Every structure is written in C-alpha cells, then in structure tokens.
PDB file of C-alpha atoms in Angstrom:
ATOM      1  CA  MET U   1      95.747 365.495  15.508  1.00 97.00           C
ATOM      2  CA  GLN U   2      93.584 368.448  14.572  1.00 98.00           C
ATOM      3  CA  ILE U   3      90.356 368.032  12.634  1.00 98.00           C
ATOM      4  CA  GLY U   4      87.556 370.300  11.479  1.00 98.00           C
ATOM      5  CA  MET U   5      84.011 368.968  11.942  1.00 98.00           C
ATOM      6  CA  ILE U   6      81.088 370.288   9.907  1.00 98.00           C
ATOM      7  CA  GLY U   7      77.746 369.041  11.254  1.00 97.00           C
ATOM      8  CA  LEU U   8      77.283 368.559  14.985  1.00 96.00           C
ATOM      9  CA  GLY U   9      74.156 366.436  15.073  1.00 92.00           C
ATOM     10  CA  ARG U  10      73.553 363.026  16.639  1.00 87.00           C
ATOM     11  CA  MET U  11      76.867 361.611  15.455  1.00 93.00           C
ATOM     12  CA  GLY U  12      79.062 364.576  14.511  1.00 96.00           C
ATOM     13  CA  GLY U  13      79.008 366.110  17.977  1.00 96.00           C
ATOM     14  CA  ASN U  14      79.888 362.843  19.691  1.00 96.00           C
ATOM     15  CA  ILE U  15      82.685 362.123  17.225  1.00 97.00           C
ATOM     16  CA  VAL U  16      84.227 365.418  18.293  1.00 98.00           C
ATOM     17  CA  ARG U  17      83.751 364.564  21.970  1.00 97.00           C
ATOM     18  CA  ARG U  18      85.443 361.191  21.563  1.00 97.00           C
ATOM     19  CA  LEU U  19      88.386 362.838  19.778  1.00 98.00           C
ATOM     20  CA  LEU U  20      88.742 365.562  22.412  1.00 98.00           C
ATOM     21  CA  ARG U  21      88.662 362.954  25.158  1.00 97.00           C
ATOM     22  CA  ASP U  22      91.700 361.268  23.606  1.00 97.00           C
ATOM     23  CA  GLY U  23      93.744 364.467  23.259  1.00 97.00           C
ATOM     24  CA  HIS U  24      92.955 365.487  19.675  1.00 98.00           C
ATOM     25  CA  THR U  25      91.841 369.022  18.841  1.00 98.00           C
ATOM     26  CA  ALA U  26      88.854 370.126  16.784  1.00 98.00           C
ATOM     27  CA  VAL U  27      87.483 373.184  15.030  1.00 98.00           C
ATOM     28  CA  VAL U  28      83.696 372.901  14.756  1.00 98.00           C
ATOM     29  CA  PHE U  29      80.943 374.452  12.652  1.00 98.00           C
ATOM     30  CA  ASP U  30      77.208 373.927  12.406  1.00 97.00           C
ATOM     31  CA  ARG U  31      74.339 376.040  11.099  1.00 95.00           C
ATOM     32  CA  ASP U  32      72.959 375.912  14.650  1.00 96.00           C
ATOM     33  CA  PRO U  33      75.095 378.306  16.759  1.00 96.00           C
ATOM     34  CA  ALA U  34      73.919 376.590  19.959  1.00 97.00           C
ATOM     35  CA  ALA U  35      75.529 373.314  18.854  1.00 97.00           C
ATOM     36  CA  VAL U  36      78.804 375.127  18.203  1.00 98.00           C
ATOM     37  CA  GLU U  37      78.672 376.897  21.553  1.00 97.00           C
ATOM     38  CA  LYS U  38      78.035 373.619  23.373  1.00 97.00           C
ATOM     39  CA  LEU U  39      81.111 371.938  21.945  1.00 97.00           C
ATOM     40  CA  ALA U  40      83.187 375.080  22.420  1.00 97.00           C
ATOM     41  CA  SER U  41      82.356 374.883  26.128  1.00 98.00           C
ATOM     42  CA  GLU U  42      83.753 371.323  26.058  1.00 97.00           C
ATOM     43  CA  GLY U  43      87.087 372.322  24.525  1.00 97.00           C
ATOM     44  CA  ALA U  44      86.541 372.602  20.768  1.00 98.00           C
ATOM     45  CA  THR U  45      87.444 375.735  18.781  1.00 98.00           C
ATOM     46  CA  PRO U  46      84.304 377.390  17.375  1.00 98.00           C
ATOM     47  CA  ALA U  47      83.942 378.573  13.785  1.00 98.00           C
ATOM     48  CA  ASP U  48      81.135 380.752  12.443  1.00 96.00           C
ATOM     49  CA  SER U  49      81.440 379.699   8.783  1.00 97.00           C
ATOM     50  CA  LEU U  50      83.203 377.229   6.517  1.00 97.00           C
ATOM     51  CA  ASP U  51      85.707 379.944   5.621  1.00 98.00           C
ATOM     52  CA  ASP U  52      86.418 380.512   9.300  1.00 98.00           C
ATOM     53  CA  LEU U  53      86.792 376.792   9.944  1.00 98.00           C
ATOM     54  CA  VAL U  54      89.306 376.319   7.119  1.00 98.00           C
ATOM     55  CA  ALA U  55      91.249 379.397   8.252  1.00 98.00           C
ATOM     56  CA  LYS U  56      91.603 377.955  11.753  1.00 98.00           C
ATOM     57  CA  LEU U  57      92.944 374.602  10.577  1.00 98.00           C
ATOM     58  CA  GLU U  58      96.665 373.923  10.349  1.00 97.00           C
ATOM     59  CA  SER U  59      98.163 372.567   7.114  1.00 96.00           C
ATOM     60  CA  PRO U  60      97.736 369.927   5.926  1.00 97.00           C
ATOM     61  CA  ARG U  61      94.085 370.531   6.828  1.00 98.00           C
ATOM     62  CA  THR U  62      91.484 367.843   7.467  1.00 98.00           C
ATOM     63  CA  ALA U  63      87.765 368.666   7.409  1.00 98.00           C
ATOM     64  CA  TRP U  64      85.176 366.010   8.261  1.00 98.00           C
ATOM     65  CA  VAL U  65      81.677 366.538   6.794  1.00 98.00           C
ATOM     66  CA  MET U  66      78.977 364.835   8.895  1.00 96.00           C
ATOM     67  CA  LEU U  67      75.758 365.913   7.193  1.00 94.00           C
ATOM     68  CA  PRO U  68      72.743 364.180   5.631  1.00 87.00           C
ATOM     69  CA  ALA U  69      73.520 362.674   2.241  1.00 82.00           C
ATOM     70  CA  GLY U  70      72.350 364.711  -0.704  1.00 86.00           C
ATOM     71  CA  ALA U  71      72.375 368.354  -1.692  1.00 90.00           C
ATOM     72  CA  ILE U  72      73.706 369.781   1.573  1.00 93.00           C
ATOM     73  CA  THR U  73      76.706 367.431   1.577  1.00 95.00           C
ATOM     74  CA  GLU U  74      77.326 368.088  -2.111  1.00 96.00           C
ATOM     75  CA  GLU U  75      77.252 371.840  -1.530  1.00 96.00           C
ATOM     76  CA  THR U  76      79.538 371.636   1.496  1.00 97.00           C
ATOM     77  CA  VAL U  77      82.135 369.399  -0.160  1.00 97.00           C
ATOM     78  CA  GLY U  78      82.105 371.677  -3.196  1.00 97.00           C
ATOM     79  CA  LYS U  79      82.722 374.779  -1.129  1.00 97.00           C
ATOM     80  CA  LEU U  80      85.486 373.105   0.879  1.00 98.00           C
ATOM     81  CA  GLY U  81      87.111 372.104  -2.397  1.00 97.00           C
ATOM     82  CA  GLY U  82      87.338 375.785  -3.294  1.00 97.00           C
ATOM     83  CA  LEU U  83      88.780 376.773   0.088  1.00 97.00           C
ATOM     84  CA  MET U  84      91.324 374.030   0.673  1.00 97.00           C
ATOM     85  CA  GLN U  85      94.728 373.458  -0.907  1.00 97.00           C
ATOM     86  CA  ALA U  86      96.866 370.608  -2.203  1.00 97.00           C
ATOM     87  CA  ASP U  87      97.556 367.885   0.405  1.00 97.00           C
ATOM     88  CA  ASP U  88      94.498 368.923   2.455  1.00 98.00           C
ATOM     89  CA  CYS U  89      91.849 366.264   3.015  1.00 98.00           C
ATOM     90  CA  ILE U  90      88.046 366.233   2.986  1.00 98.00           C
ATOM     91  CA  ILE U  91      86.278 363.371   4.784  1.00 98.00           C
ATOM     92  CA  ASP U  92      82.628 362.542   4.201  1.00 97.00           C
ATOM     93  CA  GLY U  93      81.436 360.462   7.139  1.00 96.00           C
ATOM     94  CA  GLY U  94      77.726 360.500   6.296  1.00 92.00           C
ATOM     95  CA  ASN U  95      75.779 357.964   4.235  1.00 91.00           C
ATOM     96  CA  SER U  96      76.558 359.352   0.798  1.00 94.00           C
ATOM     97  CA  PHE U  97      75.972 357.378  -2.387  1.00 95.00           C
ATOM     98  CA  TYR U  98      79.279 355.720  -3.288  1.00 96.00           C
ATOM     99  CA  GLN U  99      79.106 356.821  -6.934  1.00 96.00           C
ATOM    100  CA  ASP U 100      79.071 360.440  -5.720  1.00 96.00           C
ATOM    101  CA  ASP U 101      82.275 359.691  -3.803  1.00 97.00           C
ATOM    102  CA  VAL U 102      83.995 358.404  -6.929  1.00 97.00           C
ATOM    103  CA  ARG U 103      83.088 361.596  -8.787  1.00 97.00           C
ATOM    104  CA  ARG U 104      84.071 363.930  -5.944  1.00 97.00           C
ATOM    105  CA  ALA U 105      87.392 362.177  -5.443  1.00 98.00           C
ATOM    106  CA  ARG U 106      88.201 362.521  -9.143  1.00 97.00           C
ATOM    107  CA  ASP U 107      87.359 366.230  -9.154  1.00 97.00           C
ATOM    108  CA  LEU U 108      89.293 366.981  -5.967  1.00 98.00           C
ATOM    109  CA  ASP U 109      92.273 364.884  -7.037  1.00 97.00           C
ATOM    110  CA  ALA U 110      92.767 367.281  -9.945  1.00 96.00           C
ATOM    111  CA  LYS U 111      93.442 369.977  -7.313  1.00 97.00           C
ATOM    112  CA  GLY U 112      95.703 367.742  -5.244  1.00 97.00           C
ATOM    113  CA  ILE U 113      93.062 367.547  -2.473  1.00 98.00           C
ATOM    114  CA  HIS U 114      92.464 364.140  -0.900  1.00 98.00           C
ATOM    115  CA  TYR U 115      88.939 362.799  -0.498  1.00 98.00           C
ATOM    116  CA  VAL U 116      88.179 360.045   1.999  1.00 98.00           C
ATOM    117  CA  ASP U 117      84.754 358.441   2.388  1.00 98.00           C
ATOM    118  CA  VAL U 118      84.059 356.908   5.788  1.00 98.00           C
ATOM    119  CA  GLY U 119      81.038 354.681   6.228  1.00 96.00           C
ATOM    120  CA  THR U 120      80.333 355.153   9.923  1.00 95.00           C
ATOM    121  CA  SER U 121      78.229 352.867  12.112  1.00 94.00           C
ATOM    122  CA  GLY U 122      77.607 353.409  15.804  1.00 90.00           C
ATOM    123  CA  GLY U 123      74.647 355.730  16.008  1.00 85.00           C
ATOM    124  CA  VAL U 124      73.949 357.583  19.237  1.00 85.00           C
ATOM    125  CA  TRP U 125      76.007 355.028  21.185  1.00 89.00           C
ATOM    126  CA  GLY U 126      79.275 355.821  19.416  1.00 92.00           C
ATOM    127  CA  LEU U 127      80.681 358.142  22.065  1.00 93.00           C
ATOM    128  CA  GLU U 128      81.024 355.289  24.542  1.00 92.00           C
ATOM    129  CA  ARG U 129      81.070 352.209  22.294  1.00 93.00           C
ATOM    130  CA  GLY U 130      83.136 353.665  19.468  1.00 96.00           C
ATOM    131  CA  TYR U 131      82.387 353.757  15.745  1.00 96.00           C
ATOM    132  CA  CYS U 132      82.788 350.923  13.260  1.00 97.00           C
ATOM    133  CA  MET U 133      84.292 352.532  10.157  1.00 98.00           C
ATOM    134  CA  MET U 134      84.630 351.422   6.541  1.00 98.00           C
ATOM    135  CA  ILE U 135      87.063 353.768   4.792  1.00 98.00           C
ATOM    136  CA  GLY U 136      87.723 354.532   1.129  1.00 98.00           C
ATOM    137  CA  GLY U 137      90.486 356.697  -0.324  1.00 98.00           C
ATOM    138  CA  HIS U 138      94.168 356.877  -1.237  1.00 97.00           C
ATOM    139  CA  LYS U 139      96.366 354.816   1.074  1.00 97.00           C
ATOM    140  CA  ALA U 140      98.626 357.749   1.942  1.00 96.00           C
ATOM    141  CA  ALA U 141      95.703 359.907   3.064  1.00 97.00           C
ATOM    142  CA  VAL U 142      94.080 357.105   5.054  1.00 98.00           C
ATOM    143  CA  ASP U 143      97.377 356.219   6.732  1.00 98.00           C
ATOM    144  CA  ARG U 144      97.997 359.841   7.736  1.00 97.00           C
ATOM    145  CA  LEU U 145      94.576 359.971   9.386  1.00 98.00           C
ATOM    146  CA  ASP U 146      95.055 356.701  11.247  1.00 98.00           C
ATOM    147  CA  PRO U 147      95.342 358.357  14.716  1.00 98.00           C
ATOM    148  CA  ILE U 148      91.853 359.821  14.202  1.00 98.00           C
ATOM    149  CA  PHE U 149      90.342 356.537  13.107  1.00 98.00           C
ATOM    150  CA  ARG U 150      92.068 354.568  15.866  1.00 98.00           C
ATOM    151  CA  THR U 151      90.596 356.892  18.513  1.00 98.00           C
ATOM    152  CA  LEU U 152      87.093 356.676  17.068  1.00 98.00           C
ATOM    153  CA  ALA U 153      87.104 352.896  16.613  1.00 97.00           C
ATOM    154  CA  PRO U 154      85.762 350.607  19.342  1.00 96.00           C
ATOM    155  CA  GLY U 155      89.049 348.736  19.820  1.00 95.00           C
ATOM    156  CA  LEU U 156      89.339 345.049  20.729  1.00 93.00           C
ATOM    157  CA  GLY U 157      86.963 345.326  23.679  1.00 89.00           C
ATOM    158  CA  ASP U 158      85.751 342.024  25.105  1.00 87.00           C
ATOM    159  CA  ILE U 159      84.868 340.380  21.766  1.00 88.00           C
ATOM    160  CA  PRO U 160      86.749 337.059  21.395  1.00 88.00           C
ATOM    161  CA  ARG U 161      89.451 337.223  18.751  1.00 90.00           C
ATOM    162  CA  THR U 162      88.778 335.340  15.521  1.00 91.00           C
ATOM    163  CA  VAL U 163      90.874 332.219  15.098  1.00 92.00           C
ATOM    164  CA  GLY U 164      93.015 332.229  11.956  1.00 92.00           C
ATOM    165  CA  ARG U 165      93.487 335.989  11.534  1.00 91.00           C
ATOM    166  CA  ASP U 166      97.220 335.943  12.280  1.00 91.00           C
ATOM    167  CA  GLY U 167      99.123 338.103   9.797  1.00 92.00           C
ATOM    168  CA  ARG U 168      96.040 339.981   8.593  1.00 94.00           C
ATOM    169  CA  ASP U 169      95.421 343.726   8.851  1.00 94.00           C
ATOM    170  CA  PRO U 170      94.989 344.352  12.606  1.00 94.00           C
ATOM    171  CA  ARG U 171      92.730 347.358  12.048  1.00 96.00           C
ATOM    172  CA  ALA U 172      89.719 345.149  11.317  1.00 96.00           C
ATOM    173  CA  GLU U 173      89.910 343.707  14.837  1.00 96.00           C
ATOM    174  CA  LEU U 174      89.919 347.247  16.219  1.00 97.00           C
ATOM    175  CA  GLY U 175      86.742 348.133  14.331  1.00 97.00           C
ATOM    176  CA  TYR U 176      87.901 349.941  11.187  1.00 98.00           C
ATOM    177  CA  ILE U 177      89.213 348.995   7.757  1.00 98.00           C
ATOM    178  CA  HIS U 178      90.662 350.636   4.677  1.00 98.00           C
ATOM    179  CA  ALA U 179      88.180 349.055   2.264  1.00 98.00           C
ATOM    180  CA  GLY U 180      89.765 350.318  -0.944  1.00 98.00           C
ATOM    181  CA  PRO U 181      89.832 353.416  -3.194  1.00 98.00           C
ATOM    182  CA  SER U 182      87.394 356.298  -2.982  1.00 97.00           C
ATOM    183  CA  GLY U 183      83.811 355.053  -2.882  1.00 97.00           C
ATOM    184  CA  ALA U 184      84.692 351.661  -1.394  1.00 98.00           C
ATOM    185  CA  GLY U 185      84.001 352.808   2.171  1.00 98.00           C
ATOM    186  CA  HIS U 186      80.481 353.981   1.468  1.00 97.00           C
ATOM    187  CA  PHE U 187      79.833 350.970  -0.794  1.00 97.00           C
ATOM    188  CA  VAL U 188      80.596 348.601   2.097  1.00 97.00           C
ATOM    189  CA  LYS U 189      78.501 350.728   4.475  1.00 97.00           C
ATOM    190  CA  MET U 190      75.645 350.700   1.955  1.00 96.00           C
ATOM    191  CA  ILE U 191      75.590 346.888   1.949  1.00 97.00           C
ATOM    192  CA  HIS U 192      75.908 346.916   5.756  1.00 96.00           C
ATOM    193  CA  ASN U 193      72.724 348.988   5.945  1.00 95.00           C
ATOM    194  CA  GLY U 194      70.953 346.771   3.431  1.00 95.00           C
ATOM    195  CA  ILE U 195      71.743 343.754   5.626  1.00 96.00           C
ATOM    196  CA  GLU U 196      70.551 345.741   8.635  1.00 95.00           C
ATOM    197  CA  TYR U 197      67.152 346.109   6.945  1.00 95.00           C
ATOM    198  CA  GLY U 198      66.918 342.338   6.526  1.00 96.00           C
ATOM    199  CA  LEU U 199      67.970 341.525  10.097  1.00 96.00           C
ATOM    200  CA  MET U 200      65.541 344.010  11.562  1.00 96.00           C
ATOM    201  CA  GLN U 201      62.701 342.669   9.435  1.00 96.00           C
ATOM    202  CA  ALA U 202      63.426 339.093  10.528  1.00 96.00           C
ATOM    203  CA  TYR U 203      63.245 340.048  14.208  1.00 97.00           C
ATOM    204  CA  ALA U 204      60.120 342.129  13.656  1.00 95.00           C
ATOM    205  CA  GLU U 205      58.251 339.369  11.818  1.00 95.00           C
ATOM    206  CA  GLY U 206      59.315 336.705  14.309  1.00 97.00           C
ATOM    207  CA  PHE U 207      58.065 338.691  17.276  1.00 96.00           C
ATOM    208  CA  ASP U 208      54.860 339.490  15.400  1.00 96.00           C
ATOM    209  CA  ILE U 209      54.202 335.749  15.087  1.00 96.00           C
ATOM    210  CA  LEU U 210      54.953 335.265  18.789  1.00 97.00           C
ATOM    211  CA  LYS U 211      52.565 338.092  19.686  1.00 96.00           C
ATOM    212  CA  HIS U 212      49.701 336.560  17.689  1.00 96.00           C
ATOM    213  CA  ALA U 213      50.170 333.058  19.130  1.00 96.00           C
ATOM    214  CA  ASN U 214      47.192 333.818  21.376  1.00 94.00           C
ATOM    215  CA  SER U 215      44.925 335.153  18.635  1.00 95.00           C
ATOM    216  CA  GLU U 216      41.494 333.879  17.679  1.00 94.00           C
ATOM    217  CA  GLN U 217      42.842 332.463  14.403  1.00 93.00           C
ATOM    218  CA  VAL U 218      44.719 329.790  16.381  1.00 95.00           C
ATOM    219  CA  PRO U 219      42.789 326.782  17.770  1.00 95.00           C
ATOM    220  CA  GLU U 220      42.294 327.281  21.501  1.00 94.00           C
ATOM    221  CA  GLU U 221      44.335 324.236  22.547  1.00 95.00           C
ATOM    222  CA  ARG U 222      47.360 325.637  20.656  1.00 95.00           C
ATOM    223  CA  ARG U 223      47.202 329.215  21.897  1.00 96.00           C
ATOM    224  CA  PHE U 224      50.092 330.608  23.936  1.00 97.00           C
ATOM    225  CA  ASP U 225      50.065 333.844  25.920  1.00 96.00           C
ATOM    226  CA  LEU U 226      53.789 334.579  25.588  1.00 97.00           C
ATOM    227  CA  ASN U 227      55.908 337.165  27.393  1.00 97.00           C
ATOM    228  CA  LEU U 228      57.751 338.841  24.513  1.00 97.00           C
ATOM    229  CA  GLY U 229      60.063 340.812  26.788  1.00 96.00           C
ATOM    230  CA  ASP U 230      61.274 337.622  28.461  1.00 97.00           C
ATOM    231  CA  ILE U 231      61.725 335.879  25.123  1.00 97.00           C
ATOM    232  CA  ALA U 232      63.868 338.734  23.809  1.00 97.00           C
ATOM    233  CA  GLU U 233      65.888 338.691  27.025  1.00 97.00           C
ATOM    234  CA  VAL U 234      66.541 334.948  27.039  1.00 98.00           C
ATOM    235  CA  TRP U 235      67.553 335.001  23.357  1.00 98.00           C
ATOM    236  CA  ARG U 236      70.218 337.571  24.244  1.00 96.00           C
ATOM    237  CA  ARG U 237      71.846 335.005  26.529  1.00 96.00           C
ATOM    238  CA  GLY U 238      73.744 332.466  24.444  1.00 93.00           C
ATOM    239  CA  SER U 239      71.278 332.174  21.554  1.00 97.00           C
ATOM    240  CA  VAL U 240      72.567 331.982  17.988  1.00 97.00           C
ATOM    241  CA  VAL U 241      70.282 334.902  17.082  1.00 96.00           C
ATOM    242  CA  SER U 242      71.771 337.237  19.700  1.00 96.00           C
ATOM    243  CA  SER U 243      72.909 340.641  18.408  1.00 95.00           C
ATOM    244  CA  TRP U 244      72.934 344.337  19.234  1.00 93.00           C
ATOM    245  CA  LEU U 245      69.616 344.676  17.417  1.00 95.00           C
ATOM    246  CA  LEU U 246      68.160 342.019  19.697  1.00 96.00           C
ATOM    247  CA  ASP U 247      69.561 343.925  22.686  1.00 95.00           C
ATOM    248  CA  LEU U 248      67.651 346.990  21.501  1.00 94.00           C
ATOM    249  CA  THR U 249      64.532 344.889  20.977  1.00 96.00           C
ATOM    250  CA  ALA U 250      64.725 343.583  24.547  1.00 97.00           C
ATOM    251  CA  THR U 251      65.135 347.134  25.867  1.00 95.00           C
ATOM    252  CA  ALA U 252      62.119 348.374  23.903  1.00 95.00           C
ATOM    253  CA  LEU U 253      59.919 345.487  25.057  1.00 96.00           C
ATOM    254  CA  ALA U 254      61.008 345.855  28.682  1.00 95.00           C
ATOM    255  CA  GLY U 255      59.823 349.470  28.557  1.00 93.00           C
ATOM    256  CA  ASP U 256      56.432 348.753  26.965  1.00 93.00           C
ATOM    257  CA  GLU U 257      55.563 345.442  25.382  1.00 93.00           C
ATOM    258  CA  THR U 258      52.603 346.985  23.540  1.00 92.00           C
ATOM    259  CA  LEU U 259      54.845 349.586  21.827  1.00 93.00           C
ATOM    260  CA  GLU U 260      51.994 352.070  22.068  1.00 92.00           C
ATOM    261  CA  ASP U 261      54.349 355.038  21.632  1.00 92.00           C
ATOM    262  CA  PHE U 262      55.264 353.906  18.099  1.00 91.00           C
ATOM    263  CA  SER U 263      53.079 354.354  15.051  1.00 89.00           C
ATOM    264  CA  GLY U 264      54.957 351.775  12.978  1.00 89.00           C
ATOM    265  CA  TYR U 265      55.852 354.211  10.191  1.00 88.00           C
ATOM    266  CA  VAL U 266      59.310 353.013   9.109  1.00 90.00           C
ATOM    267  CA  GLU U 267      61.446 355.390   7.056  1.00 88.00           C
ATOM    268  CA  ASP U 268      64.275 354.343   4.752  1.00 88.00           C
ATOM    269  CA  SER U 269      67.300 356.579   4.400  1.00 81.00           C
ATOM    270  CA  GLY U 270      68.436 355.509   0.921  1.00 88.00           C
ATOM    271  CA  GLU U 271      71.058 352.847   1.521  1.00 92.00           C
ATOM    272  CA  GLY U 272      68.533 350.015   1.215  1.00 94.00           C
ATOM    273  CA  ARG U 273      67.432 351.229  -2.216  1.00 95.00           C
ATOM    274  CA  TRP U 274      71.049 351.661  -3.333  1.00 94.00           C
ATOM    275  CA  THR U 275      71.867 348.151  -2.137  1.00 96.00           C
ATOM    276  CA  ILE U 276      69.095 346.687  -4.288  1.00 95.00           C
ATOM    277  CA  ASN U 277      70.261 348.766  -7.259  1.00 95.00           C
ATOM    278  CA  ALA U 278      73.774 347.337  -6.815  1.00 95.00           C
ATOM    279  CA  ALA U 279      72.364 343.811  -6.626  1.00 95.00           C
ATOM    280  CA  VAL U 280      70.494 344.374  -9.893  1.00 96.00           C
ATOM    281  CA  GLU U 281      73.623 345.783 -11.563  1.00 96.00           C
ATOM    282  CA  GLU U 282      75.669 342.777 -10.417  1.00 96.00           C
ATOM    283  CA  ALA U 283      72.869 340.260 -11.157  1.00 97.00           C
ATOM    284  CA  VAL U 284      73.043 339.033  -7.542  1.00 96.00           C
ATOM    285  CA  PRO U 285      69.799 337.675  -5.999  1.00 95.00           C
ATOM    286  CA  ALA U 286      68.831 339.711  -2.907  1.00 95.00           C
ATOM    287  CA  THR U 287      65.378 338.420  -2.047  1.00 96.00           C
ATOM    288  CA  VAL U 288      65.499 339.040   1.710  1.00 95.00           C
ATOM    289  CA  LEU U 289      66.938 342.545   1.416  1.00 95.00           C
ATOM    290  CA  SER U 290      64.449 343.480  -1.326  1.00 95.00           C
ATOM    291  CA  SER U 291      61.538 342.219   0.750  1.00 95.00           C
ATOM    292  CA  ALA U 292      62.720 344.161   3.801  1.00 95.00           C
ATOM    293  CA  LEU U 293      62.888 347.384   1.776  1.00 95.00           C
ATOM    294  CA  TYR U 294      59.412 346.905   0.301  1.00 92.00           C
ATOM    295  CA  ARG U 295      58.040 346.152   3.747  1.00 90.00           C
ATOM    296  CA  ARG U 296      59.187 349.593   4.857  1.00 91.00           C
ATOM    297  CA  PHE U 297      57.281 351.136   1.976  1.00 90.00           C
ATOM    298  CA  ARG U 298      54.154 349.234   3.043  1.00 86.00           C
ATOM    299  CA  SER U 299      54.524 350.379   6.667  1.00 86.00           C
ATOM    300  CA  ARG U 300      53.618 353.911   5.609  1.00 85.00           C
ATOM    301  CA  GLU U 301      50.096 352.820   4.712  1.00 79.00           C
ATOM    302  CA  ASP U 302      49.083 350.913   7.856  1.00 74.00           C
ATOM    303  CA  ALA U 303      51.098 349.692  10.802  1.00 73.00           C
ATOM    304  CA  SER U 304      51.492 346.210  12.242  1.00 80.00           C
ATOM    305  CA  TYR U 305      53.181 345.216  15.465  1.00 86.00           C
ATOM    306  CA  ALA U 306      56.251 344.273  13.398  1.00 86.00           C
ATOM    307  CA  ASP U 307      56.408 347.824  12.027  1.00 85.00           C
ATOM    308  CA  LYS U 308      56.285 349.256  15.542  1.00 89.00           C
ATOM    309  CA  LEU U 309      59.160 347.013  16.595  1.00 92.00           C
ATOM    310  CA  LEU U 310      61.204 348.210  13.604  1.00 90.00           C
ATOM    311  CA  SER U 311      60.564 351.800  14.711  1.00 91.00           C
ATOM    312  CA  ALA U 312      61.620 350.932  18.254  1.00 93.00           C
ATOM    313  CA  MET U 313      64.906 349.404  17.057  1.00 92.00           C
ATOM    314  CA  ARG U 314      65.681 352.407  14.821  1.00 92.00           C
ATOM    315  CA  LYS U 315      65.137 354.753  17.756  1.00 92.00           C
ATOM    316  CA  GLY U 316      67.339 352.552  19.916  1.00 92.00           C
ATOM    317  CA  PHE U 317      70.443 352.480  17.733  1.00 90.00           C
ATOM    318  CA  GLY U 318      70.218 355.796  15.926  1.00 88.00           C
ATOM    319  CA  GLY U 319      67.831 358.063  17.806  1.00 89.00           C
ATOM    320  CA  HIS U 320      65.585 358.102  14.721  1.00 88.00           C
ATOM    321  CA  GLN U 321      62.169 359.661  15.331  1.00 86.00           C
ATOM    322  CA  GLU U 322      59.144 358.599  13.338  1.00 84.00           C
ATOM    323  CA  PRO U 323      57.909 361.115  10.762  1.00 80.00           C
ATOM    324  CA  PRO U 324      54.205 361.970  10.727  1.00 72.00           C
ATOM    325  CA  ARG U 325      52.166 359.246   9.062  1.00 62.00           C
ATOM    326  CA  ARG U 326      50.792 360.206   5.645  1.00 57.00           C
ATOM    327  CA  GLY U 327      47.132 359.829   4.932  1.00 49.00           C
ATOM    328  CA  PRO U 328      45.809 357.666   2.099  1.00 42.00           C
ATOM    329  CA  THR U 329      46.612 358.770  -1.425  1.00 39.00           C
ATOM    330  CA  PRO U 330      43.538 360.333  -3.066  1.00 36.00           C
TER     331      PRO U 330
END
C-alpha cells in the first residue's frame, strides 16, 4: 500500500523504513529537509509541503500524522482536511488527547474523510521490534488499512500464545487491535502510558531502597553493599517482575551504576495527567498512577537516585533526553 507520512522524527522515520522494507511505498514530508532527503535516499518519495504530499498520493489517499500532540498536530490535521477528499483517510499516530480525536473525526466525517487514531508504542526500537498499536476509527477504514498495520506490528514473535484465546480476534496476538470508534485507540494508549508511569516508579523506588541498604541510617550489622546491575540482571531471568522496562534498567545499570549522566529531571508528556482526569471522571481509584505522576512533578525540584533511574529508562525506550533543570521558584 501507499501511505503519506508527515513527521519523520524518532518514530515517524522508522515507521516509514519498516513499511518500505515490506514492499509498501511512502510519500514523506517534514519541516526538516534533511530528514526528507534521508528517507528519499532510502526509497521514499519526497514532498516539500503538505500540498505536494497530498498531490503525490493515489486515491483513496492515506496520510499518517506523526507529530507531537497539541497545536502542530491540530494545525496539520486541519490543513489535510481541507486538501483531501471523500474516502481519503487521515491517521494520527501521535499521543493526542482522545477527546480531540472524537471532535476531529466528527468534523472530518461530515466531509466523508475517515479519521483513524493509532496509539503507537515501540519507541526507538520499533523498526526492529515492531509497534504495538491500539486503533480507533470506522471498521471499514481500519480494515482497508490492515496491510499497513500488519507490517508495522511485531507479529507473534517468540512470546508464548495465551491459552484460551481460540476464536478471538487474531490481531491482538500480532500486536495490534481495533479498539473501537474514533478516540478509542488513543484512550487505550493513554491508560497504557499511565500504567507505564506506575511501573517505572515501582522499579525506581525499589532500586533506590536497594542502593541505600548500605547507608548510615541502617544499623551496621544489617547493611548490605549490593550490586544493583547484577540484581537487575538476575530479575530479568525468570522473575515475576521481569519486563522490557527491567531490561532497560539492567542496560542502564550495566553502563554506569551511579547514573552520573542523568540529572533525574523526569518530564511527563501529558498522558499521565489525562489518565488521572479519566479516573476522576469515572470515579475509579488510581492511587499508584496518581502518585507516580506527582513524583515526576517533584523530580523537577531535586533529584534522587530513583529519579535518575526513571530518566535512564525513558532514554532507553524512547530516546527521551532530559530537559534543563529549572531553578527554584522565586
């Protein structure tokens, strides 16, 4: 299939590469001409504007927006809505707020343009590992795009199959689902990221306790000088707390157990806040997820070892760089 990709950053560029590798074609645009030129040298068709990108797509057109959530995505989707025609499709694969998806889908549906929201997880490793995708939109549009999603998904891999799933939608086992109507994809991804906050915080706090087992606050006969890198590594091997996040933790600690290269300033990209808002709206207790979000706020004032480990994990799965630490508020 042919697809247009707008936004060739950490994930957008590799999504295109994975599609090209499987025989799909792509027209690409980014505000950075160098990013466009790089993918053009790898087989994509370059575009120098949104108008040019739409003109180079074959009907029915599909344009995938992979930009930071907020004003730039809103502006881009709006402009595409003015350039595209009935039966064309706009995909938002970023981390947009699901209520924005519901509104955009309603507005575009009036023009006969399909809108599909794709919550995408995979970070900088997606090119090789594939992308876990949670998809919202009309069934007909999602079904038509299935070859794209199937290529991007991780596939069965070597994960044992879940007993009792006979007769269920096979796409979930391949790493992607049609979650429901427009907005459902990003809603599921929002909760995924809220859970991610909680898991990361649990690892960070646990390793912080292990690190301080040799501190002066502990009676001398109960002090332990523990090797955190070895602990992370052994927990990866058959432990019930094993996970990809623990894999990233082990990698970070193997490189430098002191984590001196990290300040501990932990950013939040919005999904954690939205998750808590949804919990409040639904009257669902979310004590762990709330605490994890507030801990990130606190990390911007002074950093603990746990904060540094959170930064290390974020860099590991998403290539996220720490912003400059703010000084104290006057």
